[in-house]
PDB file of C-alpha atoms in Angstrom:
ATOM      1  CA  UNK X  13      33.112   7.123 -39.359  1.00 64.00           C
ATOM      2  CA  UNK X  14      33.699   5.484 -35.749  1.00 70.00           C
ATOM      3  CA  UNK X  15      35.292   9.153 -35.136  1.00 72.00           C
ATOM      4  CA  UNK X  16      32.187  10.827 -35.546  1.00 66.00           C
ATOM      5  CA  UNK X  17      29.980   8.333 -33.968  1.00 71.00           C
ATOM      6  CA  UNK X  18      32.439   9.178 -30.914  1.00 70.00           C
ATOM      7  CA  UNK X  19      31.670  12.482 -31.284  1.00 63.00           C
ATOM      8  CA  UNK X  20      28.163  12.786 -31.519  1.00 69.00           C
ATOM      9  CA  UNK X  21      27.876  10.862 -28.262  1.00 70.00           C
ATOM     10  CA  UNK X  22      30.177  13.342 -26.447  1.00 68.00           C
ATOM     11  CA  UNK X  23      29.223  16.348 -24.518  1.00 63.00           C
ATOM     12  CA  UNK X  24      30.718  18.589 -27.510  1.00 67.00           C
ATOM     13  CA  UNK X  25      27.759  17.406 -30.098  1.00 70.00           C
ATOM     14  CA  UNK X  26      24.968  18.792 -28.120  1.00 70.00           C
ATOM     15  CA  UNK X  27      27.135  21.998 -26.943  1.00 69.00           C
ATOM     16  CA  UNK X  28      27.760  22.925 -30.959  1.00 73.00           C
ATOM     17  CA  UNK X  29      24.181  22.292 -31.848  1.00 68.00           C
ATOM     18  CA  UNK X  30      23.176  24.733 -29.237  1.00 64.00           C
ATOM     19  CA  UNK X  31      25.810  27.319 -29.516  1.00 68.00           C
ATOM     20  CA  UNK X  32      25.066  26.999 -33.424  1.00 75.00           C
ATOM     21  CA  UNK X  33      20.625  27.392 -32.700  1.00 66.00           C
ATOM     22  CA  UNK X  34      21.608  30.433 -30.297  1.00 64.00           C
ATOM     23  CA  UNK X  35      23.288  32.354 -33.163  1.00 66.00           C
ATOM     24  CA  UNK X  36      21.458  31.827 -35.825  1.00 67.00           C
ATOM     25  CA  UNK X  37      17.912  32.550 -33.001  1.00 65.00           C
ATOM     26  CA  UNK X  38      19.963  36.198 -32.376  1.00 65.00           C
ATOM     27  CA  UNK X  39      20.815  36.746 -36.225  1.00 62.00           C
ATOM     28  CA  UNK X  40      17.666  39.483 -37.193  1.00 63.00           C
ATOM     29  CA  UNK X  41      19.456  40.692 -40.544  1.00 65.00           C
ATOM     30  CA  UNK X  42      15.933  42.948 -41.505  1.00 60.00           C
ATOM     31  CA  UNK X  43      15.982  44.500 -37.917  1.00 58.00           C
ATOM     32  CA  UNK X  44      18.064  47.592 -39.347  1.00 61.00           C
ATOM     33  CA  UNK X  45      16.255  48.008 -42.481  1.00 60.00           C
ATOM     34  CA  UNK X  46      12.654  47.633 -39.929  1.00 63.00           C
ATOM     35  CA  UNK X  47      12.414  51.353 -39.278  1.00 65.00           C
ATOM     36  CA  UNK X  48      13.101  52.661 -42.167  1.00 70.00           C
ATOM     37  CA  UNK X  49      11.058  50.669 -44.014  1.00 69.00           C
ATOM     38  CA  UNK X  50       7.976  51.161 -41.690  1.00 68.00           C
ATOM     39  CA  UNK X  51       8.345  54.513 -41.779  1.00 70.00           C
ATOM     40  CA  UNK X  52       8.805  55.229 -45.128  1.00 71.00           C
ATOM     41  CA  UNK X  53       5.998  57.507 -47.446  1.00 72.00           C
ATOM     42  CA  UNK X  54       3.788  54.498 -48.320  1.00 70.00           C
ATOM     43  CA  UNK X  55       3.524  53.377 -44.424  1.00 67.00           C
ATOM     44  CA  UNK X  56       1.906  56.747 -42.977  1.00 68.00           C
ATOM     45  CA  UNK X  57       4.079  56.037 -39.438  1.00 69.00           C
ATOM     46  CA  UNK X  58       6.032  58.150 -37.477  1.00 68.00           C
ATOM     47  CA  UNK X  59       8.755  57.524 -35.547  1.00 63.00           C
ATOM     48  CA  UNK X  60       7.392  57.459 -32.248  1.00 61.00           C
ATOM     49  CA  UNK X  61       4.591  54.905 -33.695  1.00 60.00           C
ATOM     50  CA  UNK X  62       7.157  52.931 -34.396  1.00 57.00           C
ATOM     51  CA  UNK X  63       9.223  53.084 -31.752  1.00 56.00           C
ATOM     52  CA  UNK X  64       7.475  54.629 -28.634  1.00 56.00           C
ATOM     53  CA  UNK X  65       9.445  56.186 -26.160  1.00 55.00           C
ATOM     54  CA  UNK X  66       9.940  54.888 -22.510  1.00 49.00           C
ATOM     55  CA  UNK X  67       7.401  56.103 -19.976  1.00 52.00           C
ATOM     56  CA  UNK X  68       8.629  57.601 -17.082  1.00 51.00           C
ATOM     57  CA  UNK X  69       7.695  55.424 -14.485  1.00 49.00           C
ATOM     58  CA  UNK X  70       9.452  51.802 -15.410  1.00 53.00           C
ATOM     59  CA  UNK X  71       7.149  49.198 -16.745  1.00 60.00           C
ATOM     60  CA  UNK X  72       8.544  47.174 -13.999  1.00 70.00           C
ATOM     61  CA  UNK X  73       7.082  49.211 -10.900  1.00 76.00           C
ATOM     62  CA  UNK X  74       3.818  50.005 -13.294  1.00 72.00           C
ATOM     63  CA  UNK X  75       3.041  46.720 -12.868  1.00 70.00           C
ATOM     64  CA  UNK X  76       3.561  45.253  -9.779  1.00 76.00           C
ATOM     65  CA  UNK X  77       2.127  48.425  -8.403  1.00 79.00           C
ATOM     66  CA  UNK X  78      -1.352  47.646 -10.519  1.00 78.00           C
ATOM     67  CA  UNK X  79      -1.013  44.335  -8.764  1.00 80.00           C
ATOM     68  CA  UNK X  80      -0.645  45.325  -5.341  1.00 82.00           C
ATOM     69  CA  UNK X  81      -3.651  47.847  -5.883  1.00 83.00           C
ATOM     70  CA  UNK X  82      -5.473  44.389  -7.478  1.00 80.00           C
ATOM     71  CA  UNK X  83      -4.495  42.217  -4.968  1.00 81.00           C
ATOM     72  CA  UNK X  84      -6.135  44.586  -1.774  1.00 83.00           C
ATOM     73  CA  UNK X  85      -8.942  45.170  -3.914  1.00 82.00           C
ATOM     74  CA  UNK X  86      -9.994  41.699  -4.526  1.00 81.00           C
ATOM     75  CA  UNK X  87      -9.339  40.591  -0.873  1.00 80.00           C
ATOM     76  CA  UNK X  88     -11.211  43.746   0.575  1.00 81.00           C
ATOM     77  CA  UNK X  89     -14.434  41.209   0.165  1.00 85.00           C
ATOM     78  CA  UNK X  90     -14.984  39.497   3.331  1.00 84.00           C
ATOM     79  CA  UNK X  91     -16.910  36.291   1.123  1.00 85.00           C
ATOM     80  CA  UNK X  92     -14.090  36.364  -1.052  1.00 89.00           C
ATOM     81  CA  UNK X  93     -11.104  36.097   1.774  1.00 90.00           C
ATOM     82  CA  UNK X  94     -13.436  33.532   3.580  1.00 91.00           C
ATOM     83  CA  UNK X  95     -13.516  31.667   0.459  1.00 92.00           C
ATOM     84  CA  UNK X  96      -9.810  31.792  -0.386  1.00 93.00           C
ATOM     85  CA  UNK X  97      -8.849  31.064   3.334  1.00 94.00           C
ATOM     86  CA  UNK X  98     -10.623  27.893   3.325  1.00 94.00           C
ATOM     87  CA  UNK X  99      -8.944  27.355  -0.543  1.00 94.00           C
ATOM     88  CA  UNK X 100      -5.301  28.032   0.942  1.00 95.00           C
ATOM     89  CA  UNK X 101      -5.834  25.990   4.659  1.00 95.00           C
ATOM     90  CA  UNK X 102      -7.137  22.811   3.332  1.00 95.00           C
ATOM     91  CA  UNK X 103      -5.018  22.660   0.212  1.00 95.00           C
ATOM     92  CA  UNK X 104      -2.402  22.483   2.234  1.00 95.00           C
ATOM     93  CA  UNK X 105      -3.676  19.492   4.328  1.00 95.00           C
ATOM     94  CA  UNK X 106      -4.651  17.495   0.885  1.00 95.00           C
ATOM     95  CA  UNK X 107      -2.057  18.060  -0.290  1.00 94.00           C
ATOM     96  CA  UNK X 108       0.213  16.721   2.917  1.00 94.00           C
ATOM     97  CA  UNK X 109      -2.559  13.632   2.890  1.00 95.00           C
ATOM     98  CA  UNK X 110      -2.004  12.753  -0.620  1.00 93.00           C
ATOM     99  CA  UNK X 111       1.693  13.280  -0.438  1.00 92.00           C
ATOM    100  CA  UNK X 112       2.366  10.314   2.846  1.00 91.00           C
ATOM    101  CA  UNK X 113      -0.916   8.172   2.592  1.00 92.00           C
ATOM    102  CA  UNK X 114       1.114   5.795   0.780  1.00 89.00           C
ATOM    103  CA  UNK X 115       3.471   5.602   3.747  1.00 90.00           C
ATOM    104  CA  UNK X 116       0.417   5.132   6.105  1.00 91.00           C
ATOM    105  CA  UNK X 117      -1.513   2.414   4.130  1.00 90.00           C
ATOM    106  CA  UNK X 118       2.182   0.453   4.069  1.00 88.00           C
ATOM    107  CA  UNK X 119       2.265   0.826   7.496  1.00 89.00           C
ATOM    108  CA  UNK X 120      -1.631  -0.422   8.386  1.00 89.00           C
ATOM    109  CA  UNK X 121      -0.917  -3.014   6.196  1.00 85.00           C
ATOM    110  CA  UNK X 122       2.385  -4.000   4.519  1.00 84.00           C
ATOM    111  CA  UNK X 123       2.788  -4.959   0.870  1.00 74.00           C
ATOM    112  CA  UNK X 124       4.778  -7.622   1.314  1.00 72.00           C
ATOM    113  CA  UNK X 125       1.720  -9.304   3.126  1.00 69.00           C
ATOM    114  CA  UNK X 126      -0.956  -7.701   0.993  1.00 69.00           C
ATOM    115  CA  UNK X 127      -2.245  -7.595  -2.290  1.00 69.00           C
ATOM    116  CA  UNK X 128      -2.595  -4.011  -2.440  1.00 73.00           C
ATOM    117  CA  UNK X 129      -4.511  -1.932  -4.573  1.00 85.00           C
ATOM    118  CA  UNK X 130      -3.524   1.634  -3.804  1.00 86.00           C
ATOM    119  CA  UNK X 131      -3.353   2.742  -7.626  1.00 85.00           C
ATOM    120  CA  UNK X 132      -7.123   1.481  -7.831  1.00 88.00           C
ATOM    121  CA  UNK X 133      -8.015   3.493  -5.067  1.00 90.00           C
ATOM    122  CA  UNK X 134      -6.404   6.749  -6.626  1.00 90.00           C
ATOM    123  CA  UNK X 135      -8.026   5.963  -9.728  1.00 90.00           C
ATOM    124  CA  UNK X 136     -11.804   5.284  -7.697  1.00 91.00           C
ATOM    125  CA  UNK X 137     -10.952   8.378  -5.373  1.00 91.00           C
ATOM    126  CA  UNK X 138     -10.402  10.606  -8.414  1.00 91.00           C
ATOM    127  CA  UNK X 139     -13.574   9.714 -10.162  1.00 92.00           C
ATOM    128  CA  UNK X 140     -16.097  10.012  -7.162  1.00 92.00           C
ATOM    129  CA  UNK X 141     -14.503  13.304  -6.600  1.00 89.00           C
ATOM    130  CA  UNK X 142     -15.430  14.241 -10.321  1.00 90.00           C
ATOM    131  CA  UNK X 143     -18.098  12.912  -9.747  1.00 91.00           C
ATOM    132  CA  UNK X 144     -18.906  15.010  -6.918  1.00 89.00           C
ATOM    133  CA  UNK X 145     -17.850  18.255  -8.308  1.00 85.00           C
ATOM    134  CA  UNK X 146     -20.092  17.667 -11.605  1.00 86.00           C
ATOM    135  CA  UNK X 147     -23.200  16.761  -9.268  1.00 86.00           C
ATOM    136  CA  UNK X 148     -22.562  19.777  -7.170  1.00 83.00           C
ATOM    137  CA  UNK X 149     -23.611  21.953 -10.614  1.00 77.00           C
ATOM    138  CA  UNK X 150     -27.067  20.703 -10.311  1.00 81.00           C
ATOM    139  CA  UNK X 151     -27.405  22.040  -6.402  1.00 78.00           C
ATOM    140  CA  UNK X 152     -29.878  25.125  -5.785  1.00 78.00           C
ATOM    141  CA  UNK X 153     -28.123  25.534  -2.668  1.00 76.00           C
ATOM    142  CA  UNK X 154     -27.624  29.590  -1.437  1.00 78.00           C
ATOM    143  CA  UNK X 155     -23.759  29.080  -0.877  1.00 79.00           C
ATOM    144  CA  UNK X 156     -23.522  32.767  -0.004  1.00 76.00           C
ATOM    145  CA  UNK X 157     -25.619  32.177   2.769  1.00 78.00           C
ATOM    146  CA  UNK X 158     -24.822  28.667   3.418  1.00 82.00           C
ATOM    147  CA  UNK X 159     -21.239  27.890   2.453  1.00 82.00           C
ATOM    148  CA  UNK X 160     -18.789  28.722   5.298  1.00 87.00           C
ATOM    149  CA  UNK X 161     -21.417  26.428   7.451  1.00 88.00           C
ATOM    150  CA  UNK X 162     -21.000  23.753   4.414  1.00 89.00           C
ATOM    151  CA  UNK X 163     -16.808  24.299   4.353  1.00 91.00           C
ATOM    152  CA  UNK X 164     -17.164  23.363   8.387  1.00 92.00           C
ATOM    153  CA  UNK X 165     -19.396  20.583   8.224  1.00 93.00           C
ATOM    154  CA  UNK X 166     -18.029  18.835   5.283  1.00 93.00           C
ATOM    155  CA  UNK X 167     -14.135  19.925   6.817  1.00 94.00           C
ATOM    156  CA  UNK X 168     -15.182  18.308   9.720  1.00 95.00           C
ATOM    157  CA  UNK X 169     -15.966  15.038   7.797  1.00 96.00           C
ATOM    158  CA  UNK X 170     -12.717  15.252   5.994  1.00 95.00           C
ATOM    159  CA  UNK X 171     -11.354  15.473   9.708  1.00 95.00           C
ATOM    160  CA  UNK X 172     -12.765  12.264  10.605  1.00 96.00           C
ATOM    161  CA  UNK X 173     -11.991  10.320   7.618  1.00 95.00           C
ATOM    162  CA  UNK X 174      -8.352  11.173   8.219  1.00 95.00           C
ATOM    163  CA  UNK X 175      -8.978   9.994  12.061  1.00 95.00           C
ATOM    164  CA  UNK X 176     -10.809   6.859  10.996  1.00 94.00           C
ATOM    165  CA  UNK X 177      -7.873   5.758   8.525  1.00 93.00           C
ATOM    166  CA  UNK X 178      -5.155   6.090  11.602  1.00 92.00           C
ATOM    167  CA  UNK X 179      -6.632   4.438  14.007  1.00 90.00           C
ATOM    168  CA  UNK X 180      -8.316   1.539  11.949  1.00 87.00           C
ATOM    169  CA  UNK X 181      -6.099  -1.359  11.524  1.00 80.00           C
ATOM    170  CA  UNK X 182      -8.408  -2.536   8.662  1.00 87.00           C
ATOM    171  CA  UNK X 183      -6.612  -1.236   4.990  1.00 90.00           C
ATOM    172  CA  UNK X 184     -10.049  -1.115   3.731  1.00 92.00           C
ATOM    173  CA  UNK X 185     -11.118   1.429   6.172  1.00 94.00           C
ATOM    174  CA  UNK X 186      -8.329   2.915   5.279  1.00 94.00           C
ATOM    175  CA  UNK X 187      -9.053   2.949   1.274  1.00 93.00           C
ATOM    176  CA  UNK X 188     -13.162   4.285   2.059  1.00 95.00           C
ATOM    177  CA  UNK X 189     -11.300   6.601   4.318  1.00 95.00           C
ATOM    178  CA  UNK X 190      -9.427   8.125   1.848  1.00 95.00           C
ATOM    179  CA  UNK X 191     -11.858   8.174  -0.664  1.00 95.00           C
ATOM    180  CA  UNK X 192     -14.443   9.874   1.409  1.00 96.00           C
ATOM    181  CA  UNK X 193     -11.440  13.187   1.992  1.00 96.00           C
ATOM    182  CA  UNK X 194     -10.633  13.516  -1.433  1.00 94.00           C
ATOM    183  CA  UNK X 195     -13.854  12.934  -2.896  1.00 94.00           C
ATOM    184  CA  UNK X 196     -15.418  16.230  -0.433  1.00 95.00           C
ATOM    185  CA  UNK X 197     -12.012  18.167  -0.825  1.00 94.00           C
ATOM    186  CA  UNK X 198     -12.841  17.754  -4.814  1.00 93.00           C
ATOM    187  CA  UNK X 199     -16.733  19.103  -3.885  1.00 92.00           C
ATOM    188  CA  UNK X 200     -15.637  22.606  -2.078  1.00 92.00           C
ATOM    189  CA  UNK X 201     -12.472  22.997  -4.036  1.00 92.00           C
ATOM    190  CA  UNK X 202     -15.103  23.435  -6.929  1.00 90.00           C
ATOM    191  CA  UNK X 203     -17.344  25.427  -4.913  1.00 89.00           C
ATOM    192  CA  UNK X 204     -15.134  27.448  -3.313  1.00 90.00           C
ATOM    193  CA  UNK X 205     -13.471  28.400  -6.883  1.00 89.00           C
ATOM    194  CA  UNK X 206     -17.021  29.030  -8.366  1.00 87.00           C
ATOM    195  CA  UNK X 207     -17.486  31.417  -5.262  1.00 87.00           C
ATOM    196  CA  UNK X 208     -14.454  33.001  -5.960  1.00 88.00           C
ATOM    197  CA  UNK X 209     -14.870  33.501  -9.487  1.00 86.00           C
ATOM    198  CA  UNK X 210     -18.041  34.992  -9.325  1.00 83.00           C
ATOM    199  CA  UNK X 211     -16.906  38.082  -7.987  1.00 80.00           C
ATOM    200  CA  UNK X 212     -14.148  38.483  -9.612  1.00 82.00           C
ATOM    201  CA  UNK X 213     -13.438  40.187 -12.674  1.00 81.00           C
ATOM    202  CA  UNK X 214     -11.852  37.514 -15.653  1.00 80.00           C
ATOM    203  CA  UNK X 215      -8.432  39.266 -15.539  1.00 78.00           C
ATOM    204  CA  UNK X 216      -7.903  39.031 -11.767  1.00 83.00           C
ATOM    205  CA  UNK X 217      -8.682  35.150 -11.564  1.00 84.00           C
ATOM    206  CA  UNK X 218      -4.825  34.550 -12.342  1.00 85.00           C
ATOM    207  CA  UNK X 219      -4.064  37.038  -9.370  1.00 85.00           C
ATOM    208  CA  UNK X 220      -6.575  35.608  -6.603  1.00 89.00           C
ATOM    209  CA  UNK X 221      -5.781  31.525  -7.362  1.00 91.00           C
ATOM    210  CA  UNK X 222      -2.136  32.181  -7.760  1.00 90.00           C
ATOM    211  CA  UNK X 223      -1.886  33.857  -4.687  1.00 91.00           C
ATOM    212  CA  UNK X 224      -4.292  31.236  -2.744  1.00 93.00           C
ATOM    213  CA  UNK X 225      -2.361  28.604  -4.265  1.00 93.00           C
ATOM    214  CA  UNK X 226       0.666  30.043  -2.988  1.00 93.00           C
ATOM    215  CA  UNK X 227      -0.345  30.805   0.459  1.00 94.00           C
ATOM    216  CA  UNK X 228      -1.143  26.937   0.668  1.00 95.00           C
ATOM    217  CA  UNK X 229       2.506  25.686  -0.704  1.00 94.00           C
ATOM    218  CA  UNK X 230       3.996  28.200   2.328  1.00 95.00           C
ATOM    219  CA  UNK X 231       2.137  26.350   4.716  1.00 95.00           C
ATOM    220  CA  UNK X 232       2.424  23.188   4.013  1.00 94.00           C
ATOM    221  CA  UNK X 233       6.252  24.185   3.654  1.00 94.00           C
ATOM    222  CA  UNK X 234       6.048  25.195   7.100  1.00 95.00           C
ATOM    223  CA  UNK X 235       4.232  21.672   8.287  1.00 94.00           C
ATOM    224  CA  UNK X 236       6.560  19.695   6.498  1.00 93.00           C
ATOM    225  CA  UNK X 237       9.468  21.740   8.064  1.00 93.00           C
ATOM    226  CA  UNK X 238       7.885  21.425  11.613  1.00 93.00           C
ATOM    227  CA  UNK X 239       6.207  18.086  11.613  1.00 92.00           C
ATOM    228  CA  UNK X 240       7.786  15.690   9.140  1.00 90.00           C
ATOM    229  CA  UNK X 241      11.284  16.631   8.945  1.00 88.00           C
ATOM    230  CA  UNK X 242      14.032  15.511  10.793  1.00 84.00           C
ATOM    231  CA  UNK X 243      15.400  18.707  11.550  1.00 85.00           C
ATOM    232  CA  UNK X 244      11.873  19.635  12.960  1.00 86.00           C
ATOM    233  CA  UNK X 245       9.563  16.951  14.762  1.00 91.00           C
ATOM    234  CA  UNK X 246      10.131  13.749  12.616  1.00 89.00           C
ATOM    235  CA  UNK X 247       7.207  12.329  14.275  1.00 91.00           C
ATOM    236  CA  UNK X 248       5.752   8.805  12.812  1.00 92.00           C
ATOM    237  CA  UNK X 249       3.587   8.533  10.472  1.00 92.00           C
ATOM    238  CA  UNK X 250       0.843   7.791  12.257  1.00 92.00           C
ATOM    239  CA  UNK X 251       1.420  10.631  14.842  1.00 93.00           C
ATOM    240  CA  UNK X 252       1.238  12.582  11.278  1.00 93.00           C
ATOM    241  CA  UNK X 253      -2.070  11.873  10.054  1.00 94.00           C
ATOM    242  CA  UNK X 254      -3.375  12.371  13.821  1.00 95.00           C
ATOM    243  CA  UNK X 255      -1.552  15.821  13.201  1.00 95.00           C
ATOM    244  CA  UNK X 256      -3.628  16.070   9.797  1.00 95.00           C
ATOM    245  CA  UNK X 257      -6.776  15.381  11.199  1.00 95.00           C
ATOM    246  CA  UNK X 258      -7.137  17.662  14.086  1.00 96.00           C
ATOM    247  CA  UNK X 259      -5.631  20.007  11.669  1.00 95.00           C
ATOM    248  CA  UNK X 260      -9.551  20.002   9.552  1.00 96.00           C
ATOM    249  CA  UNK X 261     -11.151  19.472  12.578  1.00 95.00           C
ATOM    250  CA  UNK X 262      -9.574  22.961  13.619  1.00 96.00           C
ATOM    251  CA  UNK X 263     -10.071  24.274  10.279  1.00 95.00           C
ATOM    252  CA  UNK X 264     -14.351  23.188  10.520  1.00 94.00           C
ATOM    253  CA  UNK X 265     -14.585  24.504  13.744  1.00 95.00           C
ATOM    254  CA  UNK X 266     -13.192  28.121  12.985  1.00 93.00           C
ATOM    255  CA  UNK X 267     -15.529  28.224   9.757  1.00 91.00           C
ATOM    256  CA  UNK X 268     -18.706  26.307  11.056  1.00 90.00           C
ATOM    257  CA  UNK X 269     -19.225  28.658  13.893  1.00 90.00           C
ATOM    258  CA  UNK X 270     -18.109  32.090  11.805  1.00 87.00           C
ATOM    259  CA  UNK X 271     -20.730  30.669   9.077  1.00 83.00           C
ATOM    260  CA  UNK X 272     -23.382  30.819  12.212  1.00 85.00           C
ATOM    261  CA  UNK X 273     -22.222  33.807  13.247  1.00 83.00           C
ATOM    262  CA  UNK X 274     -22.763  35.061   9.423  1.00 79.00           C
ATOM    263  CA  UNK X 275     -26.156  33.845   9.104  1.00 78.00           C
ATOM    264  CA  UNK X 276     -27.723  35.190  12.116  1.00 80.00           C
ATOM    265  CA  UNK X 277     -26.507  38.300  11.829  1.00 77.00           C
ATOM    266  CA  UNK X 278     -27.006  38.053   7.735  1.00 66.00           C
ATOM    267  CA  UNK X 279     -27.083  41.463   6.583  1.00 59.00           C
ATOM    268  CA  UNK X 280     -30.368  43.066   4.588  1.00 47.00           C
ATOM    269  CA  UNK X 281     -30.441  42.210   0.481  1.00 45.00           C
ATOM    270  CA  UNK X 282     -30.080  45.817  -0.360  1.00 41.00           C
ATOM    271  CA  UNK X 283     -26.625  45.807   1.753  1.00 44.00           C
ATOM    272  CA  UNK X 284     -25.042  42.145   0.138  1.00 44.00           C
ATOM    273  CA  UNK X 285     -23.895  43.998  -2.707  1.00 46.00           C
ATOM    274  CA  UNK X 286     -21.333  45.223  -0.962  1.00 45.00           C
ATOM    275  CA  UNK X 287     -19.809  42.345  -0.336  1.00 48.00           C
ATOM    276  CA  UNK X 288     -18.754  42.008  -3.925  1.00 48.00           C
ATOM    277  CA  UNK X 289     -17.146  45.384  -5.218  1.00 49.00           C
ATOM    278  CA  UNK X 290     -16.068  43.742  -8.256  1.00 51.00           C
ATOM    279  CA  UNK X 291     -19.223  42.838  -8.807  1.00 50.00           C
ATOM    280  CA  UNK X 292     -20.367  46.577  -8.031  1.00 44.00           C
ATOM    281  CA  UNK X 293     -17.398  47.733 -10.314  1.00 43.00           C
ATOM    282  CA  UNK X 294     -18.635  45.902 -13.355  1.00 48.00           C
ATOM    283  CA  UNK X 295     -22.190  47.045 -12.842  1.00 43.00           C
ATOM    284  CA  UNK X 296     -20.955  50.724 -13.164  1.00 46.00           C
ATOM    285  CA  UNK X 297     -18.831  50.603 -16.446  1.00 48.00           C
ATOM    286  CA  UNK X 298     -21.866  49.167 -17.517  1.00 50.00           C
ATOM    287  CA  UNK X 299     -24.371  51.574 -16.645  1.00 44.00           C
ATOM    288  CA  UNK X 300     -25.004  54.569 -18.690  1.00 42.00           C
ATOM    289  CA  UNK X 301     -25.996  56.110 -15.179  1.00 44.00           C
ATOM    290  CA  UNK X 302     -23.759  57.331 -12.576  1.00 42.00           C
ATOM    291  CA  UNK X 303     -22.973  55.107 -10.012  1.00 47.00           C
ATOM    292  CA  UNK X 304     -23.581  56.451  -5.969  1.00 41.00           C
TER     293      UNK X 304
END
C-alpha cells in the first residue's frame, strides 16, 4: 500500500494516466468500417460525398487569402479606421495606466503609512464605467458626425486626469483621478465598438476587434520596451504617467481637430453611404434590384 501511495505522488502516475487517455482518444475502431457503411445501398452516398477530394488551392492559403481581401475591405472605410485607430491608441495607454497605477498610488502615498483602499477604487472605477457605457445607450447623439470631436474632447480629459494624479500629492486626487480615465475610456470603448459594428458585417467583427486589439498589445509592447524597461528608458514612475498623459493629450489633439476638419467639410447625405461599403454590400444582396 505505502508503495503505491509513493507512486501516485510521483511524476510516473500522471505520465501513465496521460499516455493511457492519449491512446485510447486515438483508438477509432469504426473508422474503417465508416465508408463502407455510409456508402452502402441503403445510404444513397457516393464516394466523393463521403470523402471529398482536396481542392486545388490548399485550404490553408484559401483562407488567409479571404482574410487579407476582408481585412482591406473593412479598413477601406475612413469612419471605420478612425474608429479603430482611436480603439488601438488608447487601449494601449489604459491598458499601461491600469497595469503601474498601483506603483504610482504607493508612491503618492505609501501603504505602510496609509490605509489604502485601492481594491475599492477598482471596484467604484469599474461600476461608474458601466455605468457610463449603459447611460451612453440612451444618447441621441449623431456620433457619425460628432464622434472623432467626442474621442478628442473626452481623450483630452482622460489626459488630464492622468496629469492631475502625478502631480497631486493628495491619494484622493489620485483615486477621483483614476476613476474619472477609466470611467470615459469605458464610455468610447463602447461607442467606438458600436461604431464599428455597425458597419460591419457579423462575420467580420472577429477580424476588425482582433486585429485592433492586436495593434494595441504591439504598441504598448513597444512603450513598455522604450519607456519602462531597463534595457530601454527605465524612467520613474512618475516620469511614466507624465509620459501617459501627454500621450492622450497627443492622441485628442490629432482626433479633435480631424473631427473639425470632418464636420466642416461634412460631405452631402446622398454621398455618406459611401463611407460604409459593408453597409452598401448588405443592401445589395438584399435588393431584388441591381445595385449601380
Amino acid at each position: 500500500m505505502e508503495t503505491l501511495k509513493h507512486w501516485t505522488r510521483d511524476w510516473k502516475y500522471p505520465t501513465t494516466l496521460l499516455c493511457i487517455y492519449g491512446f485510447f482518444s486515438t483508438v477509432k475502431p469504426l473508422e474503417p468500417f465508416l465508408i463502407p457503411f455510409l456508402t452502402g445501398p441503403d445510404k444513397n452516398l457516393t464516394i466523393e460525398q463521403v470523402y471529398p477530394k482536396p481542392t486545388k488551392i490548399s485550404g490553408c492559403c484559401d483562407v488567409l487569402l479571404r482574410l487579407w481581401r476582408d481585412f482591406l475591405q473593412c479598413f477601406s472605410s475612413r469612419t471605420l479606421l478612425v474608429w479603430s485607430a482611436w480603439w488601438a491608441l488608447a487601449t494601449c495607454g489604459y491598458n499601461q495606466t491600469v497595469n503601474y497605477v498601483q506603483s504610482l498610488w504607493d508612491y503618492v502615498e505609501p501603504s505602510s503609512n496609509f490605509t489604502v483602499y485601492n481594491g475599492g477604487v477598482e471596484a467604484l472605477s469599474n461600476l461608474f464605467g458601466a455605468a457610463a457605457a449603459y447611460g451612453i445607450g440612451f444618447s441621441s447623439a449623431d456620433w457619425s458626425r460628432w464622434g472623432e470631436v467626442a474621442l478628442g474632447a473626452l481623450s483630452a480629459l482622460e489626459g488630464g486626469a492622468l496629469f492631475a494624479m502625478v502631480f497631486s500629492a493628495n491619494i484622493w486626487v489620485c483615486y477621483c483621478g483614476y476613476i474619472i480615465f477609466k470611467s470615459l475610456y469605458m464610455l468610447l470603448i463602447t461607442i467606438a465598438m458600436f461604431q464599428i459594428a455597425a458597419g460591419l458585417n457579423m462575420e467580420r467583427y472577429a477580424l476588425v476587434f482582433g486585429a485592433n486589439t492586436f495593434c494595441a498589445l504591439v504598441l504598448q509592447t513597444i512603450i513598455t520596451s522604450v519607456v519602462v524597461d531597463s534595457g530601454g528608458l527605465g524612467v520613474d514612475i512618475v516620469t511614466q504617467f507624465t509620459v501617459y498623459g501627454t500621450y492622450f493629450s497627443i492622441i485628442a489633439l490629432i482626433f479633435f481637430l480631424s473631427g473639425l476638419y470632418t464636420t466642416m467639410c461634412r460631405k452631402p447625405e446622398t454621398e455618406t453611404q459611401r463611407e460604409y461599403p459593408e453597409e452598401m454590400f448588405k443592401v445589395c444582396n438584399n435588393s431584388t434590384t441591381s445595385c449601380r
